[in-house]
PDB file of C-alpha atoms in Angstrom:
ATOM      1  CA  MET F 112     162.786  93.461 127.656  1.00  0.00           C
ATOM      2  CA  ILE F 113     164.746  95.878 125.476  1.00  0.00           C
ATOM      3  CA  GLY F 114     167.315  98.466 126.422  1.00  0.00           C
ATOM      4  CA  HIS F 115     167.477 102.116 125.395  1.00  0.00           C
ATOM      5  CA  LEU F 116     170.128 101.500 122.771  1.00  0.00           C
ATOM      6  CA  GLU F 117     168.164  98.651 121.185  1.00  0.00           C
ATOM      7  CA  TRP F 118     165.147 100.733 120.215  1.00  0.00           C
ATOM      8  CA  GLN F 119     166.298 104.353 120.178  1.00  0.00           C
ATOM      9  CA  PRO F 120     169.448 105.292 118.274  1.00  0.00           C
ATOM     10  CA  GLY F 121     171.504 107.843 120.121  1.00  0.00           C
ATOM     11  CA  LYS F 122     170.422 106.802 123.618  1.00  0.00           C
ATOM     12  CA  VAL F 123     172.841 104.831 125.696  1.00  0.00           C
ATOM     13  CA  ASP F 124     172.128 102.144 128.229  1.00  0.00           C
ATOM     14  CA  PRO F 125     172.933 103.136 131.801  1.00  0.00           C
ATOM     15  CA  LYS F 126     176.510 102.321 132.763  1.00  0.00           C
ATOM     16  CA  GLY F 127     177.367  99.459 135.031  1.00  0.00           C
ATOM     17  CA  PHE F 128     175.419  96.583 133.506  1.00  0.00           C
ATOM     18  CA  ALA F 129     174.787  94.929 130.171  1.00  0.00           C
ATOM     19  CA  MET F 130     171.312  94.129 128.888  1.00  0.00           C
ATOM     20  CA  ALA F 131     172.227  90.457 128.424  1.00  0.00           C
ATOM     21  CA  SER F 132     172.993  90.126 132.143  1.00  0.00           C
ATOM     22  CA  VAL F 133     169.739  91.920 133.053  1.00  0.00           C
ATOM     23  CA  ARG F 134     167.751  89.527 130.877  1.00  0.00           C
ATOM     24  CA  ASP F 135     169.505  86.509 132.423  1.00  0.00           C
ATOM     25  CA  ARG F 136     168.750  87.752 135.961  1.00  0.00           C
ATOM     26  CA  ILE F 137     165.086  88.388 135.106  1.00  0.00           C
ATOM     27  CA  ALA F 138     164.743  84.934 133.530  1.00  0.00           C
ATOM     28  CA  GLY F 139     166.306  83.392 136.653  1.00  0.00           C
ATOM     29  CA  ARG F 140     163.861  85.150 138.954  1.00  0.00           C
ATOM     30  CA  LEU F 141     160.884  84.199 136.840  1.00  0.00           C
ATOM     31  CA  GLY F 142     162.068  80.618 136.684  1.00  0.00           C
ATOM     32  CA  HIS F 143     161.966  80.513 132.915  1.00  0.00           C
ATOM     33  CA  SER F 144     164.342  78.361 131.009  1.00  0.00           C
ATOM     34  CA  LYS F 145     165.290  78.901 127.413  1.00  0.00           C
ATOM     35  CA  PRO F 146     162.461  77.912 125.091  1.00  0.00           C
ATOM     36  CA  GLY F 147     162.712  74.528 123.427  1.00  0.00           C
ATOM     37  CA  PRO F 148     162.564  73.959 119.718  1.00  0.00           C
ATOM     38  CA  LEU F 149     159.336  74.682 117.898  1.00  0.00           C
ATOM     39  CA  PRO F 150     157.241  71.631 117.037  1.00  0.00           C
ATOM     40  CA  THR F 151     157.421  70.358 113.490  1.00  0.00           C
ATOM     41  CA  PRO F 152     154.413  71.601 111.521  1.00  0.00           C
ATOM     42  CA  VAL F 153     151.858  68.908 110.736  1.00  0.00           C
ATOM     43  CA  ARG F 154     150.315  68.715 107.281  1.00  0.00           C
ATOM     44  CA  PRO F 155     146.531  69.065 107.300  1.00  0.00           C
ATOM     45  CA  LYS F 156     144.600  65.833 106.735  1.00  0.00           C
ATOM     46  CA  VAL F 157     141.456  65.641 104.657  1.00  0.00           C
ATOM     47  CA  SER F 158     139.188  62.618 105.053  1.00  0.00           C
ATOM     48  CA  LEU F 159     138.183  61.277 101.644  1.00  0.00           C
ATOM     49  CA  PRO F 160     134.885  59.718 102.854  1.00  0.00           C
ATOM     50  CA  GLU F 161     133.861  63.004 104.506  1.00  0.00           C
ATOM     51  CA  LEU F 162     134.902  64.978 101.427  1.00  0.00           C
ATOM     52  CA  ILE F 163     132.806  62.690  99.208  1.00  0.00           C
ATOM     53  CA  ALA F 164     129.836  62.975 101.592  1.00  0.00           C
ATOM     54  CA  ALA F 165     130.136  66.777 101.484  1.00  0.00           C
ATOM     55  CA  ALA F 166     130.240  66.708  97.672  1.00  0.00           C
ATOM     56  CA  ARG F 167     127.161  64.483  97.505  1.00  0.00           C
ATOM     57  CA  SER F 168     125.128  66.537 100.006  1.00  0.00           C
ATOM     58  CA  ASN F 169     126.019  69.704  98.083  1.00  0.00           C
ATOM     59  CA  PRO F 170     124.961  72.569 100.408  1.00  0.00           C
ATOM     60  CA  SER F 171     124.123  75.383  98.068  1.00  0.00           C
ATOM     61  CA  ALA F 172     123.965  78.602 100.058  1.00  0.00           C
ATOM     62  CA  LYS F 173     126.208  80.646 102.297  1.00  0.00           C
ATOM     63  CA  GLY F 174     125.119  80.724 105.897  1.00  0.00           C
ATOM     64  CA  GLN F 175     124.260  77.035 105.998  1.00  0.00           C
ATOM     65  CA  PRO F 176     126.404  74.905 108.283  1.00  0.00           C
ATOM     66  CA  VAL F 177     129.578  73.625 106.671  1.00  0.00           C
ATOM     67  CA  THR F 178     129.256  69.897 106.017  1.00  0.00           C
ATOM     68  CA  TYR F 179     132.948  69.124 106.630  1.00  0.00           C
ATOM     69  CA  ALA F 180     135.757  71.521 107.614  1.00  0.00           C
ATOM     70  CA  GLY F 181     138.263  69.770 105.307  1.00  0.00           C
ATOM     71  CA  VAL F 182     136.373  71.226 102.348  1.00  0.00           C
ATOM     72  CA  VAL F 183     138.069  74.591 103.015  1.00  0.00           C
ATOM     73  CA  THR F 184     141.511  72.967 102.668  1.00  0.00           C
ATOM     74  CA  TYR F 185     140.388  71.242  99.471  1.00  0.00           C
ATOM     75  CA  GLU F 186     138.806  74.396  98.008  1.00  0.00           C
ATOM     76  CA  THR F 187     141.922  76.442  98.815  1.00  0.00           C
ATOM     77  CA  ALA F 188     143.933  74.079  96.620  1.00  0.00           C
ATOM     78  CA  LEU F 189     141.390  74.468  93.806  1.00  0.00           C
ATOM     79  CA  VAL F 190     141.657  78.266  94.128  1.00  0.00           C
ATOM     80  CA  ASP F 191     145.458  77.996  93.963  1.00  0.00           C
ATOM     81  CA  GLU F 192     145.099  75.888  90.803  1.00  0.00           C
ATOM     82  CA  GLY F 193     142.996  78.651  89.231  1.00  0.00           C
ATOM     83  CA  LEU F 194     139.969  76.353  88.976  1.00  0.00           C
ATOM     84  CA  LEU F 195     137.760  77.941  91.639  1.00  0.00           C
ATOM     85  CA  ALA F 196     137.117  81.653  92.112  1.00  0.00           C
ATOM     86  CA  LYS F 197     138.142  82.853  95.561  1.00  0.00           C
ATOM     87  CA  GLN F 198     134.609  84.052  96.313  1.00  0.00           C
ATOM     88  CA  TYR F 199     133.510  80.384  96.359  1.00  0.00           C
ATOM     89  CA  LEU F 200     136.089  79.370  98.972  1.00  0.00           C
ATOM     90  CA  ASP F 201     133.416  79.070 101.651  1.00  0.00           C
ATOM     91  CA  GLY F 202     133.622  75.503 102.961  1.00  0.00           C
ATOM     92  CA  HIS F 203     130.510  74.386 101.067  1.00  0.00           C
ATOM     93  CA  PHE F 204     131.103  71.717  98.435  1.00  0.00           C
ATOM     94  CA  GLY F 205     128.590  73.294  96.090  1.00  0.00           C
ATOM     95  CA  THR F 206     128.070  73.033  92.349  1.00  0.00           C
ATOM     96  CA  THR F 207     130.940  75.437  91.663  1.00  0.00           C
ATOM     97  CA  THR F 208     133.338  73.252  93.654  1.00  0.00           C
ATOM     98  CA  ILE F 209     132.054  70.177  91.800  1.00  0.00           C
ATOM     99  CA  THR F 210     132.735  71.918  88.469  1.00  0.00           C
ATOM    100  CA  ALA F 211     136.240  72.910  89.637  1.00  0.00           C
ATOM    101  CA  THR F 212     136.903  69.341  90.796  1.00  0.00           C
ATOM    102  CA  SER F 213     135.721  68.033  87.423  1.00  0.00           C
ATOM    103  CA  GLU F 214     138.188  70.355  85.684  1.00  0.00           C
ATOM    104  CA  TRP F 215     140.988  69.126  87.986  1.00  0.00           C
ATOM    105  CA  GLN F 216     140.076  65.509  87.216  1.00  0.00           C
ATOM    106  CA  GLU F 217     140.115  66.246  83.480  1.00  0.00           C
ATOM    107  CA  ARG F 218     143.593  67.773  83.811  1.00  0.00           C
ATOM    108  CA  LEU F 219     144.641  64.419  85.238  1.00  0.00           C
ATOM    109  CA  GLY F 220     143.137  62.567  82.270  1.00  0.00           C
ATOM    110  CA  TYR F 221     139.834  61.442  83.789  1.00  0.00           C
ATOM    111  CA  ARG F 222     136.616  61.652  81.764  1.00  0.00           C
ATOM    112  CA  GLY F 223     132.980  60.709  82.214  1.00  0.00           C
ATOM    113  CA  ARG F 224     131.636  57.221  81.523  1.00  0.00           C
ATOM    114  CA  LYS F 225     130.446  58.131  78.019  1.00  0.00           C
ATOM    115  CA  PRO F 226     132.557  59.728  75.252  1.00  0.00           C
ATOM    116  CA  GLY F 227     132.594  63.517  75.521  1.00  0.00           C
ATOM    117  CA  GLN F 228     131.132  63.467  79.021  1.00  0.00           C
ATOM    118  CA  PRO F 229     133.078  65.499  81.628  1.00  0.00           C
ATOM    119  CA  ALA F 230     134.492  63.963  84.802  1.00  0.00           C
ATOM    120  CA  ASP F 231     131.887  63.696  87.564  1.00  0.00           C
ATOM    121  CA  GLY F 232     133.470  66.207  89.979  1.00  0.00           C
ATOM    122  CA  ILE F 233     133.191  63.897  92.997  1.00  0.00           C
ATOM    123  CA  PRO F 234     136.684  63.630  94.508  1.00  0.00           C
ATOM    124  CA  GLY F 235     138.328  60.236  94.145  1.00  0.00           C
ATOM    125  CA  ARG F 236     141.351  58.916  95.991  1.00  0.00           C
ATOM    126  CA  ASP F 237     143.810  59.555  93.142  1.00  0.00           C
ATOM    127  CA  SER F 238     142.617  63.031  92.141  1.00  0.00           C
ATOM    128  CA  ALA F 239     142.319  64.244  95.751  1.00  0.00           C
ATOM    129  CA  THR F 240     145.694  62.748  96.717  1.00  0.00           C
ATOM    130  CA  ARG F 241     147.413  64.371  93.740  1.00  0.00           C
ATOM    131  CA  LEU F 242     145.814  67.731  94.580  1.00  0.00           C
ATOM    132  CA  GLY F 243     146.936  67.348  98.203  1.00  0.00           C
ATOM    133  CA  ALA F 244     150.482  66.382  97.223  1.00  0.00           C
ATOM    134  CA  LYS F 245     150.733  69.532  95.123  1.00  0.00           C
ATOM    135  CA  HIS F 246     149.165  71.829  97.732  1.00  0.00           C
ATOM    136  CA  GLY F 247     150.366  70.558 101.116  1.00  0.00           C
ATOM    137  CA  PHE F 248     147.663  68.326 102.584  1.00  0.00           C
ATOM    138  CA  ASP F 249     147.243  64.577 102.991  1.00  0.00           C
ATOM    139  CA  VAL F 250     144.157  62.621 101.980  1.00  0.00           C
ATOM    140  CA  VAL F 251     143.218  59.796 104.323  1.00  0.00           C
ATOM    141  CA  ALA F 252     140.635  57.044 104.115  1.00  0.00           C
ATOM    142  CA  GLN F 253     138.573  56.292 107.210  1.00  0.00           C
ATOM    143  CA  GLU F 254     140.901  53.445 108.233  1.00  0.00           C
ATOM    144  CA  ASP F 255     143.963  55.760 107.937  1.00  0.00           C
ATOM    145  CA  ARG F 256     142.714  58.191 110.579  1.00  0.00           C
TER     146      ARG F 256
END
């Protein structure tokens, strides 16, 4: 509840009471106490096994069901890194996300099994954890959940 003076300059509140006392009386009648502290925000968790399964199943088209919701969190970090175009932030771990993941892995020093071969683009514990540490999410293994 706001008083005249609080939202309209030049208007005065009616004489005889203060808005603070009106608010206290209303809160008393409604039985409301002062609100408690806000809960501490929880960092999102991304399951590594589910992320790997999504990468391996590789849904290719929009409109298909999302394999795992944590892919959106993961892709958002890749977009923030400048490795994935925002238009591909769709929750599908498609070929574009695999390419972006490969580029992230190469930034970290990972390469393919043969000389000159790029990183595979399938998220591993280290590369996913380092991406999460930089972009505000935790990577958990199945037993960590």
